[in-house]
CSV table of C-alpha atoms in Angstrom, one decimal:
chain,number,residue,atom,x,y,z
Y,14,MET,CA,-10.9,17.9,-10.3
Y,15,VAL,CA,-9.0,14.9,-8.9
Y,16,THR,CA,-12.2,13.3,-7.8
Y,17,GLN,CA,-13.4,13.5,-11.4
Y,18,VAL,CA,-10.2,11.9,-12.6
Y,19,LYS,CA,-10.8,9.0,-10.2
Y,20,GLN,CA,-14.4,8.6,-11.4
Y,21,MET,CA,-13.2,8.6,-15.0
Y,22,LEU,CA,-10.8,5.7,-14.1
Y,23,VAL,CA,-13.7,3.8,-12.4
Y,24,GLU,CA,-15.8,4.3,-15.5
Y,25,ALA,CA,-12.9,3.0,-17.7
Y,26,TRP,CA,-12.8,-0.1,-15.5
Y,27,GLU,CA,-16.6,-0.5,-15.9
Y,28,LYS,CA,-16.2,-0.2,-19.7
Y,29,PHE,CA,-13.5,-2.8,-19.6
Y,30,ARG,CA,-15.7,-5.1,-17.5
Y,31,ASP,CA,-18.6,-4.7,-19.9
Y,32,TYR,CA,-16.2,-5.2,-22.9
Y,33,TYR,CA,-14.8,-8.4,-21.4
Y,34,ASP,CA,-18.2,-9.8,-20.4
Y,35,THR,CA,-19.6,-9.1,-23.9
Y,36,LYS,CA,-16.7,-10.4,-26.0
Y,37,ALA,CA,-15.2,-13.3,-24.0
Y,38,PRO,CA,-18.2,-15.7,-24.5
Y,39,ARG,CA,-18.0,-15.3,-28.3
Y,40,TYR,CA,-14.5,-16.5,-28.6
Y,41,GLN,CA,-15.3,-20.1,-27.8
Y,42,ASP,CA,-17.6,-20.3,-30.8
Y,43,SER,CA,-15.4,-18.5,-33.3
Y,44,TRP,CA,-12.1,-20.0,-32.3
Y,45,ARG,CA,-12.6,-23.6,-31.1
Y,46,PRO,CA,-16.3,-24.6,-31.2
Y,47,GLU,CA,-15.5,-28.0,-29.8
Y,48,LEU,CA,-13.9,-26.5,-26.7
Y,49,ASN,CA,-15.4,-27.9,-23.5
Y,50,ARG,CA,-15.9,-26.1,-20.2
Y,51,ALA,CA,-12.6,-27.2,-18.8
Y,52,GLY,CA,-10.8,-25.9,-22.0
Y,53,ALA,CA,-12.6,-22.6,-21.7
Y,54,LEU,CA,-11.5,-22.2,-18.1
Y,55,GLU,CA,-7.9,-22.6,-19.2
Y,56,SER,CA,-8.2,-20.2,-22.1
Y,57,HIS,CA,-7.1,-16.6,-21.4
Y,58,TRP,CA,-9.0,-14.4,-23.8
Y,59,ILE,CA,-8.6,-10.6,-24.1
Y,60,CYS,CA,-6.2,-10.2,-21.1
Y,61,TRP,CA,-3.2,-12.5,-21.6
Y,62,ASP,CA,-1.4,-10.7,-18.7
Y,63,GLU,CA,-1.4,-7.6,-16.6
Y,64,ASN,CA,0.0,-5.5,-19.4
Y,65,ASP,CA,-3.0,-6.2,-21.5
Y,66,LEU,CA,-5.3,-5.3,-18.6
Y,67,THR,CA,-3.5,-2.0,-18.0
Y,68,PHE,CA,-3.7,-1.2,-21.7
Y,69,HIS,CA,-7.4,-1.8,-21.9
Y,70,ILE,CA,-8.0,0.4,-18.9
Y,71,GLY,CA,-5.9,3.1,-20.5
Y,72,ARG,CA,-7.6,3.0,-23.9
Y,73,PHE,CA,-11.1,3.3,-22.3
Y,74,PHE,CA,-9.8,6.1,-20.1
Y,75,TYR,CA,-8.6,8.1,-23.1
Y,76,ASP,CA,-12.0,7.5,-24.8
Y,77,ILE,CA,-13.7,9.1,-21.8
Y,78,LEU,CA,-11.1,11.9,-21.7
Y,79,LYS,CA,-11.8,12.8,-25.3
Y,80,GLU,CA,-15.4,13.6,-24.4
Y,81,LYS,CA,-14.3,16.2,-21.9
Y,82,LYS,CA,-14.6,19.7,-23.2
Y,83,GLU,CA,-13.1,21.6,-20.3
Y,84,SER,CA,-9.5,22.9,-20.9
Y,85,LEU,CA,-8.6,21.5,-17.5
Y,86,PHE,CA,-8.7,18.0,-18.9
Y,87,SER,CA,-6.7,18.8,-22.1
Y,88,ASN,CA,-3.2,18.2,-20.6
Y,89,ILE,CA,-3.8,14.9,-18.7
Y,90,GLU,CA,-1.9,11.8,-19.8
Y,91,ILE,CA,-1.5,8.3,-18.5
Y,92,HIS,CA,1.9,6.6,-18.0
Y,93,PHE,CA,2.4,2.9,-17.5
Y,94,GLU,CA,5.0,0.9,-15.6
Y,95,LYS,CA,7.1,3.8,-14.5
Y,96,PRO,CA,9.9,3.5,-12.0
Y,97,LEU,CA,9.9,6.3,-9.5
Y,98,VAL,CA,13.6,7.3,-9.8
Y,99,PRO,CA,14.1,10.6,-8.0
Y,100,ARG,CA,16.4,12.1,-10.6
Y,101,GLN,CA,13.8,11.6,-13.3
Y,102,PHE,CA,11.3,13.7,-11.3
Y,103,ARG,CA,13.7,16.4,-10.0
Y,104,ASP,CA,11.5,19.1,-11.5
Y,105,TYR,CA,8.4,17.9,-9.8
Y,106,VAL,CA,7.1,19.6,-6.7
Y,107,PHE,CA,5.6,16.9,-4.4
Y,108,GLU,CA,4.0,17.5,-1.1
Y,109,THR,CA,7.1,16.5,0.9
Y,110,GLU,CA,10.8,16.9,0.1
Y,111,ASN,CA,12.7,13.8,-0.9
Y,112,CYS,CA,9.5,11.8,-0.8
Y,113,LEU,CA,10.6,9.4,-3.5
Y,114,ASP,CA,13.6,8.4,-1.5
Y,115,THR,CA,11.4,8.1,1.6
Y,116,LEU,CA,9.0,5.9,-0.5
Y,117,ARG,CA,11.8,3.6,-1.5
Y,118,THR,CA,13.1,3.3,2.1
Y,119,ARG,CA,9.7,2.7,3.5
Y,120,LEU,CA,8.9,-0.1,0.9
Y,121,ILE,CA,12.2,-1.8,1.6
Y,122,GLU,CA,11.6,-1.7,5.3
Y,123,ASN,CA,8.1,-3.1,4.9
Y,124,GLY,CA,9.4,-6.0,2.7
Y,125,VAL,CA,7.5,-4.7,-0.4
Y,126,LEU,CA,10.7,-3.8,-2.3
Y,127,ASN,CA,14.1,-5.6,-2.3
Y,128,ALA,CA,16.2,-3.1,-4.2
Y,129,GLY,CA,16.1,-0.5,-6.8
Y,130,HIS,CA,13.1,1.9,-7.1
Y,131,PRO,CA,9.4,1.0,-7.0
Y,132,ASN,CA,7.4,0.8,-10.2
Y,133,VAL,CA,3.9,2.2,-10.5
Y,134,ASP,CA,1.6,0.4,-12.9
Y,135,LEU,CA,-0.5,3.4,-13.8
Y,136,ILE,CA,0.1,7.2,-13.3
Y,137,ILE,CA,-2.3,9.9,-14.3
Y,138,ALA,CA,-0.7,13.3,-14.3
Y,139,TYR,CA,-0.8,16.8,-15.8
Y,140,GLU,CA,1.9,17.1,-18.5
Y,141,ASN,CA,2.2,20.9,-18.1
Y,142,ARG,CA,2.1,21.0,-14.3
Y,143,PRO,CA,5.0,19.3,-12.5
Y,144,TYR,CA,3.1,18.7,-9.3
Y,145,ARG,CA,2.2,15.6,-7.4
Y,146,PHE,CA,0.4,13.0,-9.5
Y,147,LEU,CA,-3.4,13.2,-9.8
Y,148,LEU,CA,-3.7,9.4,-9.4
Y,149,CYS,CA,-1.7,6.3,-9.1
Y,150,ALA,CA,-3.0,2.8,-9.6
Y,151,GLU,CA,-1.8,-0.8,-9.1
Y,152,VAL,CA,-3.1,-3.5,-11.4
Y,153,LYS,CA,-3.3,-7.2,-10.8
Y,154,CYS,CA,-4.4,-10.0,-13.1
Y,155,PHE,CA,-4.4,-13.5,-11.7
Y,156,ARG,CA,-4.3,-15.9,-14.6
Y,157,GLY,CA,-2.7,-18.9,-12.9
Y,158,PHE,CA,-1.4,-20.1,-9.5
Y,159,VAL,CA,0.7,-17.8,-7.5
Y,160,LEU,CA,2.3,-18.7,-4.2
Y,161,ASP,CA,0.6,-16.1,-2.0
Y,162,PRO,CA,-2.0,-13.9,-3.8
Y,163,ILE,CA,-2.9,-12.2,-0.5
Y,164,GLN,CA,0.6,-11.1,0.0
Y,165,MET,CA,0.8,-9.8,-3.5
Y,166,ILE,CA,-2.4,-7.8,-3.0
Y,167,ASN,CA,-1.2,-6.4,0.3
Y,168,ALA,CA,2.2,-5.4,-1.2
Y,169,ASP,CA,0.4,-3.3,-3.7
Y,170,ILE,CA,-1.8,-1.8,-1.0
Y,171,GLU,CA,1.2,-0.9,1.1
Y,172,LYS,CA,2.7,0.9,-2.0
Y,173,LEU,CA,-0.5,2.8,-2.6
Y,174,LYS,CA,-0.8,3.8,1.0
Y,175,ALA,CA,2.7,5.2,0.9
Y,176,LEU,CA,2.1,7.0,-2.4
Y,177,ARG,CA,-0.9,8.8,-0.8
Y,178,GLU,CA,0.5,9.4,2.6
Y,179,LEU,CA,3.8,10.9,1.3
Y,180,GLY,CA,1.9,13.2,-1.0
Y,181,ILE,CA,3.1,11.7,-4.2
Y,182,ALA,CA,-0.4,11.0,-5.5
Y,183,LYS,CA,-3.7,12.6,-4.6
Y,184,LYS,CA,-5.8,9.5,-5.3
Y,185,VAL,CA,-4.9,5.8,-5.4
Y,186,VAL,CA,-6.7,2.9,-6.9
Y,187,PHE,CA,-6.3,-0.9,-6.7
Y,188,MET,CA,-7.6,-3.0,-9.6
Y,189,LEU,CA,-7.8,-6.8,-9.6
Y,190,PHE,CA,-9.0,-9.1,-12.5
Y,191,ASP,CA,-9.3,-12.7,-11.4
Y,192,ASP,CA,-9.0,-15.1,-14.3
Y,193,TYR,CA,-8.1,-18.1,-12.2
Y,194,TYR,CA,-9.1,-18.4,-8.6
Y,195,TRP,CA,-12.8,-17.6,-8.9
Y,196,TYR,CA,-13.8,-20.9,-10.4
Y,197,LYS,CA,-12.1,-22.9,-7.6
Y,198,ARG,CA,-14.8,-21.8,-5.2
Y,199,GLY,CA,-14.3,-25.0,-3.2
Y,200,ARG,CA,-10.9,-23.8,-2.3
Y,201,LYS,CA,-10.1,-21.3,0.4
Y,202,THR,CA,-8.0,-19.0,-1.8
Y,203,ALA,CA,-10.8,-17.4,-3.8
Y,204,LYS,CA,-12.8,-16.7,-0.6
Y,205,LYS,CA,-9.6,-15.3,1.1
Y,206,ILE,CA,-9.1,-12.9,-1.8
Y,207,GLU,CA,-12.6,-11.6,-1.7
Y,208,ASP,CA,-12.5,-11.3,2.1
Y,209,GLU,CA,-9.2,-9.4,1.9
Y,210,LEU,CA,-10.6,-7.0,-0.7
Y,211,ASP,CA,-13.6,-6.4,1.5
Y,212,ARG,CA,-11.3,-5.7,4.5
Y,213,ILE,CA,-9.3,-3.2,2.4
Y,214,LYS,CA,-12.5,-1.4,1.3
Y,215,LYS,CA,-13.6,-1.1,5.0
Y,216,GLU,CA,-10.3,-0.4,6.7
Y,217,GLU,CA,-8.0,1.3,4.2
Y,218,ASN,CA,-9.7,4.6,3.9
Y,219,GLY,CA,-8.7,6.4,0.7
Y,220,ILE,CA,-8.0,3.4,-1.5
Y,221,THR,CA,-10.5,2.6,-4.2
Y,222,VAL,CA,-10.8,-1.1,-4.9
Y,223,LEU,CA,-12.1,-2.4,-8.2
Y,224,PHE,CA,-12.6,-6.2,-8.7
Y,225,HIS,CA,-13.9,-8.4,-11.5
Y,226,THR,CA,-13.6,-12.0,-12.6
Y,227,SER,CA,-13.6,-13.8,-16.0
Y,228,GLU,CA,-16.8,-15.8,-15.2
Y,229,ALA,CA,-18.4,-14.5,-18.4
Y,230,LYS,CA,-16.2,-16.8,-20.5
Y,231,LEU,CA,-18.4,-19.7,-19.3
Y,232,GLU,CA,-21.6,-18.1,-20.4
Y,233,ASN,CA,-22.1,-20.8,-23.0
Y,234,TYR,CA,-21.7,-23.6,-20.5
Y,235,ASP,CA,-23.8,-25.0,-17.7
Y,236,CYS,CA,-21.8,-24.2,-14.6
């Protein structure tokens, strides 16, 4: 069952990818026909930020979910940007006792969290079964310069590892949409990002990595 849920999320990502690649090239013609290549590179169509990306993934997931006829899928919901505050999940039965407190401590010790409680970008869970989450995902959308994108990626990976190892989520997924670094191929950052994602795929067993870029928005230009 949980493997099917993960595959549904992967399919939702693929639908988003196809949606972006189909629609983004059209916006240059319909919005600003005179826009040149440099202007298109600086334009952020469809996904203005990470919240937009998460929303698109969610809506495609629900489309896939609606097609499922088995009753097992009827009580699944997605929740976005949820802080894992222990008192809000006191009725949940996770794999280990006090795991949300342990998660917070672990992330603070690893430098992932400064204070408060960790947020999870996307949680898929049964609404009528207060057990550990079916799946947790972290979502990244690079649409401009950040000081250390590799550190940001690894912070999310550390969180996902902890969620899985502490028995809070059965499956974990990392999703990255690059709307900035990919077209600076002469710079080392884009290569470092792809190399780091390859390393995670090979070394971090149990974490599904999904990656896409906004290259399609330049379809109407000679690159």
